[in-house]
CSV table of C-alpha atoms in Angstrom, one decimal:
chain,number,residue,atom,x,y,z
A,1,MET,CA,-22.7,19.8,11.7
A,2,THR,CA,-18.6,20.5,11.8
A,3,PRO,CA,-16.9,17.3,11.3
A,4,THR,CA,-14.7,15.8,14.1
A,5,LEU,CA,-10.8,15.2,13.1
A,6,ASP,CA,-11.5,11.5,13.2
A,7,GLN,CA,-14.5,12.2,10.5
A,8,LEU,CA,-11.8,14.2,8.7
A,9,HIS,CA,-9.4,11.5,8.5
A,10,GLU,CA,-11.9,8.6,7.3
A,11,HIS,CA,-13.4,10.9,4.7
A,12,ARG,CA,-10.0,11.5,3.4
A,13,THR,CA,-9.2,7.7,3.7
A,14,ALA,CA,-12.4,7.3,1.2
A,15,VAL,CA,-10.6,9.4,-2.1
A,16,GLU,CA,-7.2,8.3,-1.4
A,17,THR,CA,-4.6,6.3,-4.0
A,18,PRO,CA,-5.0,2.5,-2.7
A,19,LEU,CA,-2.4,1.9,-0.8
A,20,PHE,CA,-0.5,-0.7,-2.7
A,21,SER,CA,-1.5,1.2,-6.3
A,22,GLY,CA,1.9,1.0,-8.4
A,23,LEU,CA,4.6,0.0,-6.5
A,24,PRO,CA,7.5,-0.7,-8.2
A,25,GLY,CA,8.9,-3.7,-6.3
A,26,ASP,CA,12.2,-2.0,-5.7
A,27,ILE,CA,12.7,-3.6,-2.5
A,28,ASP,CA,14.9,-6.2,-1.1
A,29,VAL,CA,13.7,-9.3,0.7
A,30,SER,CA,15.1,-12.3,3.2
A,31,PHE,CA,13.2,-14.6,5.1
A,32,GLU,CA,14.0,-16.7,8.4
A,33,PHE,CA,12.9,-20.3,8.9
A,34,PHE,CA,13.6,-22.7,11.7
A,35,PRO,CA,15.2,-26.5,11.5
A,36,PRO,CA,12.4,-29.1,11.1
A,37,LYS,CA,11.9,-31.7,13.6
A,38,THR,CA,10.3,-34.5,11.8
A,39,GLU,CA,10.2,-35.8,7.8
A,40,LYS,CA,6.6,-34.0,7.4
A,41,MET,CA,8.0,-30.5,8.6
A,42,GLU,CA,11.2,-30.9,6.6
A,43,ALA,CA,8.8,-31.5,3.6
A,44,GLN,CA,6.9,-28.6,4.5
A,45,LEU,CA,10.3,-26.3,4.9
A,46,TRP,CA,11.5,-27.4,1.7
A,47,ASP,CA,8.4,-25.9,0.3
A,48,ALA,CA,8.3,-23.0,1.9
A,49,VAL,CA,12.0,-22.6,0.6
A,50,GLN,CA,10.9,-23.4,-2.9
A,51,GLN,CA,7.8,-20.9,-2.9
A,52,LEU,CA,10.0,-17.9,-1.4
A,53,LYS,CA,13.0,-18.9,-3.6
A,54,VAL,CA,11.4,-17.4,-6.8
A,55,LEU,CA,11.5,-13.7,-5.3
A,56,GLY,CA,15.2,-13.7,-5.4
A,57,PRO,CA,15.9,-13.0,-1.4
A,58,GLN,CA,18.9,-11.7,-0.6
A,59,PHE,CA,19.6,-14.1,1.6
A,60,VAL,CA,17.7,-16.6,3.8
A,61,SER,CA,18.4,-17.5,7.8
A,62,VAL,CA,17.9,-20.5,9.8
A,63,THR,CA,17.2,-20.5,13.7
A,64,TYR,CA,19.7,-21.9,16.4
A,65,GLY,CA,17.5,-23.3,19.6
A,66,ALA,CA,17.9,-22.2,23.0
A,67,GLY,CA,21.3,-23.7,24.1
A,68,GLY,CA,22.4,-24.9,20.9
A,69,SER,CA,19.5,-27.4,20.7
A,70,THR,CA,19.2,-27.1,17.1
A,71,ARG,CA,22.9,-27.3,16.2
A,72,GLU,CA,22.6,-30.4,13.7
A,73,ARG,CA,19.5,-29.6,12.2
A,74,THR,CA,20.4,-25.9,11.6
A,75,HIS,CA,24.0,-27.0,10.0
A,76,ALA,CA,21.8,-29.7,7.8
A,77,THR,CA,18.9,-27.5,6.7
A,78,VAL,CA,21.7,-24.5,6.1
A,79,SER,CA,23.6,-27.0,4.0
A,80,ARG,CA,21.0,-28.2,1.9
A,81,ILE,CA,19.3,-24.6,1.4
A,82,ILE,CA,23.0,-23.9,-0.2
A,83,LYS,CA,23.7,-26.8,-2.1
A,84,GLU,CA,20.3,-27.4,-3.4
A,85,ALA,CA,18.3,-24.5,-3.5
A,86,HIS,CA,21.4,-22.2,-4.3
A,87,LEU,CA,20.4,-19.5,-2.0
A,88,PRO,CA,22.6,-17.4,0.1
A,89,ALA,CA,22.1,-19.0,3.6
A,90,ALA,CA,22.4,-17.5,6.9
A,91,ALA,CA,23.1,-19.6,10.3
A,92,HIS,CA,21.9,-18.2,13.5
A,93,LEU,CA,24.8,-19.0,16.1
A,94,THR,CA,24.5,-18.1,19.9
A,95,CYS,CA,26.5,-17.9,23.0
A,96,VAL,CA,24.4,-19.9,25.1
A,97,GLY,CA,25.8,-22.9,26.8
A,98,ALA,CA,28.9,-23.2,24.5
A,99,SER,CA,33.1,-22.6,25.2
A,100,LYS,CA,34.6,-20.4,22.6
A,101,ALA,CA,36.3,-23.7,21.4
A,102,GLU,CA,33.0,-25.2,20.6
A,103,ILE,CA,31.6,-22.1,18.9
A,104,ARG,CA,35.0,-22.0,16.7
A,105,GLU,CA,34.2,-25.6,15.9
A,106,VAL,CA,30.7,-25.0,14.6
A,107,ALA,CA,31.8,-21.9,13.1
A,108,GLU,CA,34.6,-23.9,11.2
A,109,GLN,CA,31.8,-26.4,10.0
A,110,TYR,CA,29.6,-23.9,8.8
A,111,TRP,CA,32.7,-22.0,6.6
A,112,GLU,CA,33.5,-25.6,5.2
A,113,ALA,CA,29.9,-26.3,4.3
A,114,GLY,CA,29.7,-23.1,2.3
A,115,VAL,CA,27.9,-20.8,5.0
A,116,ARG,CA,29.5,-17.0,4.3
A,117,HIS,CA,26.7,-15.1,6.7
A,118,ILE,CA,26.2,-15.7,10.1
A,119,VAL,CA,23.3,-14.4,12.3
A,120,ALA,CA,25.2,-13.8,15.7
A,121,LEU,CA,23.0,-13.7,19.0
A,122,ARG,CA,23.6,-13.9,22.6
A,123,GLY,CA,21.3,-16.1,23.0
A,124,ASP,CA,18.2,-16.8,26.0
A,125,ALA,CA,18.6,-19.4,28.6
A,126,GLY,CA,16.1,-22.4,27.7
A,127,GLU,CA,13.6,-21.3,30.3
A,128,PRO,CA,11.5,-18.2,29.6
A,129,GLY,CA,12.6,-15.2,32.3
A,130,ALA,CA,15.7,-17.3,33.3
A,131,PRO,CA,19.0,-14.7,33.0
A,132,PHE,CA,21.5,-15.1,30.8
A,133,THR,CA,24.6,-16.6,32.1
A,134,PRO,CA,27.9,-16.9,30.1
A,135,HIS,CA,29.4,-20.5,29.8
A,136,PRO,CA,32.6,-19.8,32.0
A,137,GLU,CA,35.0,-20.5,28.7
A,138,GLY,CA,32.6,-18.9,26.0
A,139,TYR,CA,31.5,-15.4,24.9
A,140,ALA,CA,30.0,-13.0,27.5
A,141,GLY,CA,27.7,-11.9,24.8
A,142,ALA,CA,26.8,-11.1,21.0
A,143,ALA,CA,29.5,-8.3,20.6
A,144,GLU,CA,32.2,-10.3,21.9
A,145,LEU,CA,30.7,-13.2,19.8
A,146,VAL,CA,30.6,-11.1,16.7
A,147,LYS,CA,34.5,-10.2,17.0
A,148,GLY,CA,35.4,-13.8,17.8
A,149,LEU,CA,33.7,-15.0,14.5
A,150,LYS,CA,35.8,-12.2,12.7
A,151,GLU,CA,38.8,-13.9,13.7
A,152,ILE,CA,37.9,-17.2,12.7
A,153,ALA,CA,37.0,-16.3,9.3
A,154,ASP,CA,35.9,-13.5,7.1
A,155,PHE,CA,32.1,-13.7,7.7
A,156,ASP,CA,29.3,-11.3,6.6
A,157,ILE,CA,27.5,-10.9,10.2
A,158,SER,CA,24.1,-10.0,11.0
A,159,VAL,CA,23.0,-9.0,14.8
A,160,ALA,CA,19.8,-8.3,16.5
A,161,ALA,CA,18.3,-5.0,17.1
A,162,TYR,CA,15.2,-4.0,19.4
A,163,PRO,CA,13.2,-1.0,18.7
A,164,GLU,CA,11.2,-1.5,21.8
A,165,THR,CA,14.0,-2.1,24.0
A,166,HIS,CA,15.5,-5.7,25.1
A,167,PRO,CA,14.0,-6.8,28.4
A,168,ASP,CA,17.3,-7.1,30.0
A,169,ALA,CA,18.7,-3.4,28.9
A,170,ASP,CA,18.1,-1.0,31.6
A,171,CYS,CA,17.0,1.8,29.2
A,172,PRO,CA,16.7,2.2,25.6
A,173,GLN,CA,19.8,4.2,25.4
A,174,SER,CA,22.0,1.2,26.6
A,175,CYS,CA,20.4,-0.9,24.2
A,176,ILE,CA,21.0,1.4,21.3
A,177,ASP,CA,24.7,1.5,22.9
A,178,HIS,CA,25.0,-2.2,22.8
A,179,LEU,CA,23.8,-2.4,19.1
A,180,LYS,CA,26.7,0.1,18.3
A,181,ARG,CA,29.2,-2.4,20.1
A,182,LYS,CA,28.0,-5.3,18.1
A,183,LEU,CA,28.5,-3.2,14.9
A,184,ASP,CA,31.7,-1.7,15.9
A,185,ALA,CA,33.0,-5.1,16.2
A,186,GLY,CA,32.2,-6.3,12.6
A,187,ALA,CA,28.7,-6.9,12.0
A,188,SER,CA,27.6,-5.5,8.6
A,189,ARG,CA,24.2,-4.9,9.5
A,190,ALA,CA,21.4,-5.6,12.2
A,191,ILE,CA,17.8,-7.1,11.9
A,192,THR,CA,15.0,-6.1,14.4
A,193,GLN,CA,12.7,-7.7,16.4
A,194,PHE,CA,9.3,-7.6,15.2
A,195,PHE,CA,7.1,-4.9,15.9
A,196,PHE,CA,3.8,-3.7,15.0
A,197,SER,CA,3.8,0.3,14.3
A,198,ALA,CA,5.8,1.9,11.9
A,199,GLU,CA,6.4,4.8,14.1
A,200,THR,CA,8.2,2.7,16.5
A,201,PHE,CA,10.5,1.8,13.9
A,202,PHE,CA,11.0,5.4,12.5
A,203,ARG,CA,11.4,6.8,16.4
A,204,TYR,CA,14.1,3.9,16.5
A,205,ARG,CA,15.6,5.0,13.3
A,206,ASP,CA,16.2,8.6,14.4
A,207,ALA,CA,17.7,7.4,17.9
A,208,LEU,CA,20.1,5.2,15.7
A,209,ALA,CA,21.2,8.2,13.8
A,210,ALA,CA,21.6,10.4,16.7
A,211,SER,CA,24.0,7.7,18.1
A,212,GLY,CA,25.9,7.5,15.3
A,213,ILE,CA,24.6,4.1,13.9
A,214,ASP,CA,24.6,4.1,10.1
A,215,LYS,CA,24.8,0.7,8.9
A,216,LEU,CA,21.7,-0.9,7.4
A,217,VAL,CA,18.9,-1.8,10.1
A,218,ILE,CA,16.4,-4.2,8.7
A,219,PRO,CA,12.8,-4.0,10.1
A,220,GLY,CA,11.9,-8.0,10.9
A,221,ILE,CA,8.3,-8.3,10.0
A,222,LEU,CA,6.0,-11.1,11.4
A,223,PRO,CA,2.8,-11.8,10.1
A,224,VAL,CA,0.6,-12.9,13.0
A,225,THR,CA,-1.8,-15.8,12.7
A,226,ASN,CA,-1.8,-16.9,16.2
A,227,VAL,CA,-2.1,-13.9,18.8
A,228,ALA,CA,-1.1,-16.2,21.7
A,229,GLN,CA,2.1,-17.5,20.2
A,230,ALA,CA,3.0,-13.7,19.0
A,231,ARG,CA,2.1,-12.8,22.4
A,232,LYS,CA,4.6,-15.5,23.8
A,233,PHE,CA,7.3,-14.4,21.4
A,234,ALA,CA,6.6,-10.8,22.3
A,235,GLY,CA,7.2,-11.6,26.0
A,236,ALA,CA,10.7,-12.8,25.1
A,237,CYS,CA,11.9,-9.6,23.4
A,238,GLY,CA,10.3,-6.9,24.8
A,239,ALA,CA,7.7,-6.2,21.5
A,240,ILE,CA,4.4,-4.8,22.4
A,241,ILE,CA,1.1,-6.2,20.7
A,242,PRO,CA,-1.4,-3.2,20.6
A,243,ASP,CA,-4.6,-3.6,21.8
A,244,TRP,CA,-6.4,-3.1,18.4
A,245,MET,CA,-4.8,-6.1,17.1
A,246,ASP,CA,-6.3,-8.4,19.5
A,247,GLY,CA,-10.1,-6.9,18.5
A,248,LEU,CA,-8.8,-7.9,15.0
A,249,PHE,CA,-8.4,-11.5,15.8
A,250,GLU,CA,-11.1,-12.0,18.3
A,251,GLY,CA,-13.7,-14.6,17.1
A,252,LEU,CA,-11.3,-16.1,14.7
A,253,ASP,CA,-9.8,-19.1,16.7
A,254,GLU,CA,-11.6,-21.7,14.7
A,255,LYS,CA,-11.7,-19.7,11.3
A,256,PRO,CA,-8.0,-20.2,10.2
A,257,ALA,CA,-8.5,-18.7,6.3
A,258,ALA,CA,-10.0,-15.8,8.1
A,259,ARG,CA,-7.0,-15.4,10.1
A,260,GLN,CA,-4.7,-15.7,7.0
A,261,LEU,CA,-6.2,-13.0,5.4
A,262,VAL,CA,-6.3,-10.8,8.6
A,263,ALA,CA,-2.6,-11.5,9.4
A,264,ALA,CA,-1.8,-10.8,5.6
A,265,THR,CA,-3.6,-7.3,5.7
A,266,VAL,CA,-2.0,-5.9,8.9
A,267,ALA,CA,1.2,-7.0,8.1
A,268,ALA,CA,1.3,-5.6,4.3
A,269,GLU,CA,-0.1,-2.2,5.7
A,270,LEU,CA,2.7,-2.4,8.2
A,271,CYS,CA,5.1,-3.2,5.2
A,272,ARG,CA,3.6,-0.4,3.0
A,273,ARG,CA,3.9,2.3,6.0
A,274,LEU,CA,7.4,1.5,6.4
A,275,TYR,CA,8.2,1.5,2.7
A,276,ALA,CA,6.3,5.3,2.5
A,277,GLY,CA,9.0,6.2,5.2
A,278,GLY,CA,12.0,5.1,2.9
A,279,VAL,CA,12.2,1.5,4.1
A,280,ARG,CA,13.4,-0.9,1.1
A,281,ASN,CA,15.0,-3.9,3.1
A,282,PHE,CA,12.2,-6.4,4.6
A,283,HIS,CA,13.4,-9.5,6.8
A,284,PHE,CA,10.2,-12.0,7.2
A,285,TYR,CA,9.9,-14.3,10.3
A,286,THR,CA,8.3,-17.2,8.1
A,287,LEU,CA,7.8,-19.5,11.0
A,288,ASN,CA,8.1,-22.0,7.9
A,289,ARG,CA,4.8,-20.9,6.3
A,290,PRO,CA,5.5,-19.0,3.1
A,291,ASP,CA,1.9,-17.9,1.9
A,292,LEU,CA,1.8,-14.7,3.8
A,293,ALA,CA,5.3,-13.3,2.9
A,294,TYR,CA,4.9,-14.2,-0.5
A,295,ALA,CA,1.5,-12.3,-0.4
A,296,ILE,CA,2.9,-9.1,1.2
A,297,CYS,CA,5.9,-9.3,-1.2
A,298,HIS,CA,3.2,-9.3,-4.0
A,299,MET,CA,1.4,-6.4,-2.6
A,300,LEU,CA,4.5,-4.4,-2.6
A,301,GLY,CA,5.4,-4.9,-5.9
A,302,LYS,CA,7.8,-7.8,-6.0
A,303,ARG,CA,7.7,-10.4,-8.5
A,304,PRO,CA,9.6,-13.9,-9.3
A,305,VAL,CA,12.9,-13.3,-10.5
A,306,ALA,CA,12.3,-14.3,-14.2
A,307,GLU,CA,9.1,-12.3,-14.4
A,308,ALA,CA,10.1,-9.2,-13.0
A,309,ALA,CA,13.2,-9.5,-15.9
A,310,ALA,CA,10.6,-10.2,-18.5
A,311,VAL,CA,8.7,-6.9,-17.4
A,312,LYS,CA,11.8,-4.8,-17.6
A,313,GLN,CA,12.8,-6.2,-20.8
A,314,GLY,CA,9.7,-5.4,-22.6
A,315,GLU,CA,9.8,-2.2,-21.0
A,316,ALA,CA,13.2,-1.8,-22.7
A,317,ALA,CA,11.9,-2.9,-26.0
């Protein structure tokens, strides 16, 4: 009987080179954390920082709550990472509920604390679905915020990108045009919201190139262990969770170890496909849990800095 296309694909899969065979680890990575609310959460965060520090990240970032609700905790976390972990740390900063004068004060405090990298975001209102309303004396959006920050100090600035289009955008092209305005205002790079299909990123990359955007756009990777939580995140940023992912996690609500294995497998395969398409920079949304990000980096060939240096030295000898 003549095999179908699906059968041919499955037969080829049986004999293909393993996805993660022989990867040289020629990637750059960064990690996102959120500021802790309790001493226990602070200990968990610091453990995550220490575990991922050995991979030599390009930077780590710390989020900023809706309406600046974590302002002090974000500042304290970023400062500690810089002073004690000696890592380049980026602080998130949003426009929500703040005047230009207040944002200047926060930015100047960051600069004084040694922060040289800011992730500049418009931010969302505190309540899901509520429209963004600029502060009467504030910035109208992220492009204005980027421009304002560059006038305060020579910050290295990252901004957000949306491969599946921001919910507030009226069409994909207007979303891309807005990203271009943010980059033209002085941002060095963009970090995407999470997505679950490599093709989604590649199509987006082509669309950016067609619009004349040539600055680095780093894919944001979210290893999913809680589908309900991921669905909530996705609703806020316009990402699509495919049906097949729901199926993979079905029946694992009470099996955390199995969920971890499935999550690592799904995210690692996505990263491998991105790598095959030329991607060499990855940004991981860790949710302050380091194990999955570390495992995925390991599968992509990324090793602790000291270990990698020793291997190179041995090869040179």
